[in-house]
Coordinates of C-alpha atoms and ligand atoms in Angstrom, one line a residue:
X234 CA 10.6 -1.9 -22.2
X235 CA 7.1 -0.4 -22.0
X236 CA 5.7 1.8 -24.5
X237 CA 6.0 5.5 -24.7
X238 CA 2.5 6.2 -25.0
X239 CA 1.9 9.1 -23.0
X240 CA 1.6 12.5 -23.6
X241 CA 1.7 15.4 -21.6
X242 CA -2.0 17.4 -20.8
X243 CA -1.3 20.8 -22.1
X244 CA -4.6 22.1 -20.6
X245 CA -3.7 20.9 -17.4
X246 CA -0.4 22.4 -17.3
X247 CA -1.6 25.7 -18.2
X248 CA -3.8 25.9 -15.3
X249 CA -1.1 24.7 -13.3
X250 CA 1.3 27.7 -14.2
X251 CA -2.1 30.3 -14.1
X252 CA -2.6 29.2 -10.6
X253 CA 1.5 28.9 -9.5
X254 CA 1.4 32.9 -11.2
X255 CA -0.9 33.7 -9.1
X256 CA 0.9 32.6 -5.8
X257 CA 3.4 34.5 -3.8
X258 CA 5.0 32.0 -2.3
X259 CA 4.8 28.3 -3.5
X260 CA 6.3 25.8 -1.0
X261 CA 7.3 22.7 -2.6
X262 CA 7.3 19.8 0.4
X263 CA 9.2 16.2 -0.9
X264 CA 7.7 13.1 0.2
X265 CA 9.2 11.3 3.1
X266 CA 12.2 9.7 2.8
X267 CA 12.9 11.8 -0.2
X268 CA 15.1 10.3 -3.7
X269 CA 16.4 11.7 -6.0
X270 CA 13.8 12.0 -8.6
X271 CA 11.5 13.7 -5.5
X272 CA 14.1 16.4 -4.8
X273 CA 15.7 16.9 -8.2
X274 CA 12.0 17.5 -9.7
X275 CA 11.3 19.6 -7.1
X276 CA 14.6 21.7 -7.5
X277 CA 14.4 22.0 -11.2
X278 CA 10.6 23.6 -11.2
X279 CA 11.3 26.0 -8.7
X280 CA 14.6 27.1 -11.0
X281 CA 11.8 27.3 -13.9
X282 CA 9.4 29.1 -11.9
X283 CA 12.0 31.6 -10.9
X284 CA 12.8 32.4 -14.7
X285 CA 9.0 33.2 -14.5
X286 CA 8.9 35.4 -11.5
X287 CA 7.5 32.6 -9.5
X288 CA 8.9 32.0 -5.6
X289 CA 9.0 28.7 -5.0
X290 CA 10.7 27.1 -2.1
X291 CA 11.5 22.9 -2.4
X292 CA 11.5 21.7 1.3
X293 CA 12.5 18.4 2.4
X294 CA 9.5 17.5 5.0
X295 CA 11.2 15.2 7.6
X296 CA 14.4 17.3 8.0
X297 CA 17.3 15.3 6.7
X298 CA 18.6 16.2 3.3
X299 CA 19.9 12.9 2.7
X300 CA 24.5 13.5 1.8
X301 CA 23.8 11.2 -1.0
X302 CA 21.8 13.9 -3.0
X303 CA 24.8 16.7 -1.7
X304 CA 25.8 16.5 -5.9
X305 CA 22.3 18.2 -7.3
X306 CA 23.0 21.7 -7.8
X307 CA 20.6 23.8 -6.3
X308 CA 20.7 21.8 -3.5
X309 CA 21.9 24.5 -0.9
X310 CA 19.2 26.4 -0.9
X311 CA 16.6 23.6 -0.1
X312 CA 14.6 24.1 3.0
X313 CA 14.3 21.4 5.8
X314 CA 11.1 20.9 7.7
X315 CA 12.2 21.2 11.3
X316 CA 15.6 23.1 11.2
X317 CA 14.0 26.2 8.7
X318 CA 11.7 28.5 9.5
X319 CA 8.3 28.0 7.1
X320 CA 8.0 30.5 4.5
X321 CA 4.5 32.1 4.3
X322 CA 3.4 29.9 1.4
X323 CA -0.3 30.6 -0.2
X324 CA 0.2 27.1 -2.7
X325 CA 1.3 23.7 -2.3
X326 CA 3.2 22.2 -5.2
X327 CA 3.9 18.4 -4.5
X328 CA 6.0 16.5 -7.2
X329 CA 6.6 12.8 -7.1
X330 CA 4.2 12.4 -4.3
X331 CA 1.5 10.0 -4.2
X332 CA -0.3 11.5 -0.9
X333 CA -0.3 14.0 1.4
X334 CA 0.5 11.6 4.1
X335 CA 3.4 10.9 2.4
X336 CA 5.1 14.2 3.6
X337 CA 6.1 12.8 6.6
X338 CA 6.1 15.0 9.8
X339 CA 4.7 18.3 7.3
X340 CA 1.7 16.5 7.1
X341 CA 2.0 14.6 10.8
X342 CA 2.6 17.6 12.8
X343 CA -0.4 18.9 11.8
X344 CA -2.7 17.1 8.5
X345 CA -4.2 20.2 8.2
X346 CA -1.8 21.7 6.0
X347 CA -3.0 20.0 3.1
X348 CA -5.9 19.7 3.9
X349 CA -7.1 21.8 0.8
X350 CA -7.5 25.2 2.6
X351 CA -4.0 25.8 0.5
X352 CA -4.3 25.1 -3.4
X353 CA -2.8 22.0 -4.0
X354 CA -1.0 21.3 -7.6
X355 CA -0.2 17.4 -7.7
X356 CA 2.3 16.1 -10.1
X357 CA 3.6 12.6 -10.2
X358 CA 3.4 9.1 -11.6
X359 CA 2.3 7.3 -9.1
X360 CA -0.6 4.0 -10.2
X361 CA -1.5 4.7 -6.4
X362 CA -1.9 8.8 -6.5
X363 CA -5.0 9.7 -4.9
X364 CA -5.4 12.6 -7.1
X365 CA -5.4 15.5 -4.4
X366 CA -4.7 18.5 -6.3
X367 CA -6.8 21.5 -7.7
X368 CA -4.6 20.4 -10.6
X369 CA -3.7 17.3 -11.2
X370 CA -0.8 16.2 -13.6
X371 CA -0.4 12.2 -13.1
X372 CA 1.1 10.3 -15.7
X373 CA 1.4 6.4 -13.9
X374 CA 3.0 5.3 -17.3
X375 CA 6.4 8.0 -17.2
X376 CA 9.7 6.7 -15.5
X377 CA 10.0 9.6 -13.2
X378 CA 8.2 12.9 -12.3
X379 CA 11.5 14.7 -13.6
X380 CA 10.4 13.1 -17.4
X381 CA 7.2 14.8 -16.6
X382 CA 8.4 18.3 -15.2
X383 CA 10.9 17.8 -18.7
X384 CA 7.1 18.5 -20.8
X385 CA 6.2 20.5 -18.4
X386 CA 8.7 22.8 -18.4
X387 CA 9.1 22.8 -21.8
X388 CA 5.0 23.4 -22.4
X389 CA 5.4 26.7 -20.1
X390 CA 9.0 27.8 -22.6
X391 CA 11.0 28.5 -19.7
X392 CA 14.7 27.7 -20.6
X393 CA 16.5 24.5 -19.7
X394 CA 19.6 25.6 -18.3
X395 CA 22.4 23.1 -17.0
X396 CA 21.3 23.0 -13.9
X397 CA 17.5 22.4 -14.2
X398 CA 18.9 19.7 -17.3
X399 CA 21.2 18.6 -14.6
X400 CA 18.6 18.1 -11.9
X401 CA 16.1 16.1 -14.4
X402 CA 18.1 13.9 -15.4
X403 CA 19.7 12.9 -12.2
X404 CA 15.9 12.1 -11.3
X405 CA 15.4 10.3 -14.2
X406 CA 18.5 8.1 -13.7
X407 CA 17.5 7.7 -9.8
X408 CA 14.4 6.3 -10.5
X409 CA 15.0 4.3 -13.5
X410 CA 18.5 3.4 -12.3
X411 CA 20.5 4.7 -14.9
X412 CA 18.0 4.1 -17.7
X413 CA 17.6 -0.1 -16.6
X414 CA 14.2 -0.5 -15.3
X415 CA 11.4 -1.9 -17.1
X416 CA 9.6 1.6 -16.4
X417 CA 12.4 3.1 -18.7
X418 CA 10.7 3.8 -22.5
X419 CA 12.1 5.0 -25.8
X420 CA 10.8 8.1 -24.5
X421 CA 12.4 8.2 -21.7
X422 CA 15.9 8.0 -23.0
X423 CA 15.0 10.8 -25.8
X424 CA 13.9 12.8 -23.1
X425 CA 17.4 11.8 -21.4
X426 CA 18.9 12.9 -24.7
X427 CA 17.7 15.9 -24.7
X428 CA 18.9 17.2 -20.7
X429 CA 22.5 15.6 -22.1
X430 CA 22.5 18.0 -25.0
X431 CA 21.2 20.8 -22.9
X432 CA 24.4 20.0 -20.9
X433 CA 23.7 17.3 -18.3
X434 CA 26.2 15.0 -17.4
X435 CA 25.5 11.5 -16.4
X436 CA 28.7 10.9 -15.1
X437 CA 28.4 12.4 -11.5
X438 CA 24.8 11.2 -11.6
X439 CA 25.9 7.8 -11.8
X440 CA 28.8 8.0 -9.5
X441 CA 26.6 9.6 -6.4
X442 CA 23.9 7.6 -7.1
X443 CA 25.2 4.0 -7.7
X444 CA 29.1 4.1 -7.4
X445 CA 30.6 6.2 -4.5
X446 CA 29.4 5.5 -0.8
X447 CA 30.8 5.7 2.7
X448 CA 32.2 2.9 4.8
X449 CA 29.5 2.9 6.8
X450 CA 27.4 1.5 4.3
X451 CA 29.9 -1.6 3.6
X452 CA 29.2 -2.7 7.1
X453 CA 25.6 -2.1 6.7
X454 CA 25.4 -4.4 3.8
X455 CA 27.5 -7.1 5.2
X456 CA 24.9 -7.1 8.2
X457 CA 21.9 -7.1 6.1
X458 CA 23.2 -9.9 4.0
X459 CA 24.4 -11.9 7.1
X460 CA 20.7 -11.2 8.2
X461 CA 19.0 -12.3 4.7
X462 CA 15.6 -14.8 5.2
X463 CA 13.4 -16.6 2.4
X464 CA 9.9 -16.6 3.5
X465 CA 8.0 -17.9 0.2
X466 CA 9.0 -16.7 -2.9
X467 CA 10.5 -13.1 -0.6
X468 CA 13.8 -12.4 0.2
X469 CA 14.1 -10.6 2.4
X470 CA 16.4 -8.6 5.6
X471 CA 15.7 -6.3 8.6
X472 CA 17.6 -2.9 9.6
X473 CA 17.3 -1.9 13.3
X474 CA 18.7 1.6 14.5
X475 CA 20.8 -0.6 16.6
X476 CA 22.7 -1.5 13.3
X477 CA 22.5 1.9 11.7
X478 CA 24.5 3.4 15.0
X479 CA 27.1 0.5 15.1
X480 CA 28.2 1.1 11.3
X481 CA 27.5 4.6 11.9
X482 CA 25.3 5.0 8.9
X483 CA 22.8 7.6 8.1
X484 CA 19.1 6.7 6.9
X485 CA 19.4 5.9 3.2
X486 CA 22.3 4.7 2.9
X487 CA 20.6 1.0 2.5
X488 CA 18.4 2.4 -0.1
X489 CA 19.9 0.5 -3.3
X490 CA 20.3 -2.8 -1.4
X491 CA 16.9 -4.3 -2.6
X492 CA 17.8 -3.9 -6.2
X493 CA 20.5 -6.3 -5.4
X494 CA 18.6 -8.7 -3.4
X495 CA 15.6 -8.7 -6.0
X496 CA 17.9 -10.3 -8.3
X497 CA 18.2 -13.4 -6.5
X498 CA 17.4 -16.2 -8.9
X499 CA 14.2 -18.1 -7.5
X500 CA 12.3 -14.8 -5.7
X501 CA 9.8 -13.1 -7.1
X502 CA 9.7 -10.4 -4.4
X503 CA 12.8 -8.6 -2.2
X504 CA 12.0 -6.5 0.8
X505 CA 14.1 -4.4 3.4
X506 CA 12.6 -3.9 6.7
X507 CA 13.7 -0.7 8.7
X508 CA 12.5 -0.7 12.1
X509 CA 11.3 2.4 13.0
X510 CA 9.3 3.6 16.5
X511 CA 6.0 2.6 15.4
X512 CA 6.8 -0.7 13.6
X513 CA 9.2 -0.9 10.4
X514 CA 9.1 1.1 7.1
X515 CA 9.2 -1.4 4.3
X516 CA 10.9 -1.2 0.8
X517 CA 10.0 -3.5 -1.4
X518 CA 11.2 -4.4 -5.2
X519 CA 9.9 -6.9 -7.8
X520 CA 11.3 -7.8 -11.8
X521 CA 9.2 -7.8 -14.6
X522 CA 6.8 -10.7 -14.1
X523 CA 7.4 -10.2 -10.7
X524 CA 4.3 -9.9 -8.1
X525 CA 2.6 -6.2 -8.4
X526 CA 4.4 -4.5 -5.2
X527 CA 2.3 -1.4 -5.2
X528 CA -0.5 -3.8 -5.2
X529 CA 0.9 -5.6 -1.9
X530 CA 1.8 -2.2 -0.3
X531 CA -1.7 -1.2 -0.9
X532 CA -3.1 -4.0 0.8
X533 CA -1.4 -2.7 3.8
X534 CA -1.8 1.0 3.5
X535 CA 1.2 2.1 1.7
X536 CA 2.0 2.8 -2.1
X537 CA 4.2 2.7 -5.3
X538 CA 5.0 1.6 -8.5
X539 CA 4.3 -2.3 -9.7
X540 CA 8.3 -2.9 -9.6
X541 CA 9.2 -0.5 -6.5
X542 CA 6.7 0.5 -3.8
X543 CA 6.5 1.1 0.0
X544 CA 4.5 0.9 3.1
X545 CA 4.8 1.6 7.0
X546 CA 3.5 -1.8 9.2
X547 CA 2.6 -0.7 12.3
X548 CA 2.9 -3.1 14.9
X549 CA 4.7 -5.9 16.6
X550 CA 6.5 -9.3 15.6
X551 CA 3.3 -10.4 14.8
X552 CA 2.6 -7.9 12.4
X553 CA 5.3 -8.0 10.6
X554 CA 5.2 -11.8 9.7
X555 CA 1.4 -11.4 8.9
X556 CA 3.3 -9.1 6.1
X557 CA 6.4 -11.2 5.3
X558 CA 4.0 -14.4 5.1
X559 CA 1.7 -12.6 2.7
X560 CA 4.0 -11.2 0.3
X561 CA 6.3 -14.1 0.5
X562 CA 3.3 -16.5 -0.7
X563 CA 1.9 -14.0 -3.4
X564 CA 5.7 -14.4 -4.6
X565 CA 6.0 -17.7 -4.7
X566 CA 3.8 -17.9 -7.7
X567 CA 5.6 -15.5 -9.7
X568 CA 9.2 -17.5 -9.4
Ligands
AMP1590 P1 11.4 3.1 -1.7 O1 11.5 1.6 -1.6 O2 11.3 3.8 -0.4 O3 12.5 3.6 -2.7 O4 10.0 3.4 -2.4 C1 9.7 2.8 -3.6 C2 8.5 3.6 -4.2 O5 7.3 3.4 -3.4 C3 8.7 5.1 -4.3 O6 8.1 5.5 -5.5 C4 7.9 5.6 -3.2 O7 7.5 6.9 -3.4 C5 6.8 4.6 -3.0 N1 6.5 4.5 -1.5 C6 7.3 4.1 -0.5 N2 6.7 4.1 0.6 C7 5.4 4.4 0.4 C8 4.3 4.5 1.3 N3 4.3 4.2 2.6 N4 3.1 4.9 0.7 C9 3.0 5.1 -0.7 N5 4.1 5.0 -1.5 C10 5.3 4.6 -1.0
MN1591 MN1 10.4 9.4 -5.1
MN1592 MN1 9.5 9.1 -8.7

């Protein structure tokens, strides 16, 4: 366990909620691919900003508002980029999002969205943040964004109600799985404390998150398993949308598969491969002492945390075992 040592920029967070007063409409776009911490956070600020006579709309930017986050409360009334119409927003509020390219086809279908024409607040812990905002709020050391839209929110006095309690924590416990990463701090869990007394419950949380899932998702584990490789110190397994339609799985149902495989006694590095049209999106974990992921996404244009990051390879077979070759050896030492 880390230490707690951060603490939350009070100036900064004032000028975020002068400059969120002064918007009509505030859309709130997740980053691709979204989790729960990026869509809980999300939810939970526009709840606060409401009690402050705030609009702000959370939008998930590549359409699918994954079934596994049906549980947050709130979550009916979140917008999806390409089936809902696009609220005329004067301010961009991105939480948990590390950049702007990071919100998927928002950002594809035309960059210059955010391309700082629209104010820009940017909260997130994120190492790799690129520090986009006209306000920036980026605290690498917190667990989750959630822990930091907890300060927040409690810096701008707006009441925690059980739903915004409700939607924190389940960040929290999505990104930290259930309080047992090495990310996780003393703070973290007094912060956890605290959305429990204001009437979370971590029961559902836990169950949506890490205990109940379809069918489909047995049989796409049994494939990916079937499928596993060891390059170097990697392990590692590829998804096609071949396999996805055969189990008849929807994206993200794979998602907590490479905490199991990064487990594996003698790898220092797990990876899941999804082929996509353009090459295969990556997801790759690591254990304390493990080889820096965000570090080895970075190296190939992506992002992340030391112990959980991401990155889109472009390319062909090639490409890919240029990747899996490089990781694999950089993990080899740290076995
Ligand atoms: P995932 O494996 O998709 O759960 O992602 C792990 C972490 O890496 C999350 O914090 C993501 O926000 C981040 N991440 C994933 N893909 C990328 C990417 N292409 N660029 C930057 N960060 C990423
Ligand atoms: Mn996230
Ligand atoms: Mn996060």
């Amino acid at each position: 366990m880390t230490s707690p040592s951060w603490r939350l920029d009070h100036t900064a967070a004032a000028e975020a909620l002068k400059l969120l007063r002064s918007a009509r409409c505030v859309l709130m776009p997740t980053h691709q691919n979204v989790d729960a911490d990026g869509l809980a956070s999300a939810i939970a600020m526009s709840n606060a900003l409401a009690q402050l006579g705030v609009t702000a709309r959370p939008m998930v930017s590549d359409g699918e508002v994954p079934h596994q986050l049906g549980f947050l409360p709130g979550i009916e009334d979140v917008l999806a980029y390409g089936r809902d119409d696009l609220p005329a927003y004067d301010l961009l509020c991105l939480v948990d999002c590390s950049d702007r390219r990071r919100l998927g086809d928002f950002y594809a279908d035309d960059p210059d969205r955010v391309n700082g024409d629209v104010p820009i607040v940017n909260i997130d812990h994120h190492v790799t943040n690129d520090m986009f905002g006209q306000v920036n709020i980026v605290v690498p050391e917190a667990a989750s964004a959630s822990e930091i839209v907890a300060d927040i929110l409690q810096a701008w006095k707006t009441d925690l109600t059980h739903d915004i309690a409700q939607c924190l924590l389940a960040g929290i416990y999505g990104d930290t799985l259930g309080l047992r990463t090495d990310s996780t701090t003393s703070r973290t869990m007094r912060t956890s404390a605290d959305l429990v007394d204001a009437g979370a419950d971590p029961a559902p949380i836990v169950d949506a998150l890490f205990r109940v899932k379809p069918r489909s998702s047995v049989c796409l584990w049994e494939r990916a398993l079937r499928n596993v490789q060891y390059t170097g110190g990697l392990i590692w397994t590829e998804l096609t949308q071949d396999t996805f339609d055969r189990c008849g799985a929807s994206p993200g149902e794979a998602e907590g598969m490479v905490n199991f495989l990064v487990g594996t006694e003698g790898s220092g590095a797990a990876a899941i491969l999804y082929a996509n049209d353009k090459g295969w999106r990556v997801s790759l974990r690591s254990l304390p002492d493990g080889v820096d992921v965000a570090s080895v996404a970075a190296e190939f244009g992506g992002g992340g945390h030391p112990r959980a990051a991401g990155v889109q390879i472009d390319g062909d077979e090639d490409a890919k075992r240029s990747f899996v070759e490089r990781v694999g050896q950089l993990a080899r030492d740290h076995r």
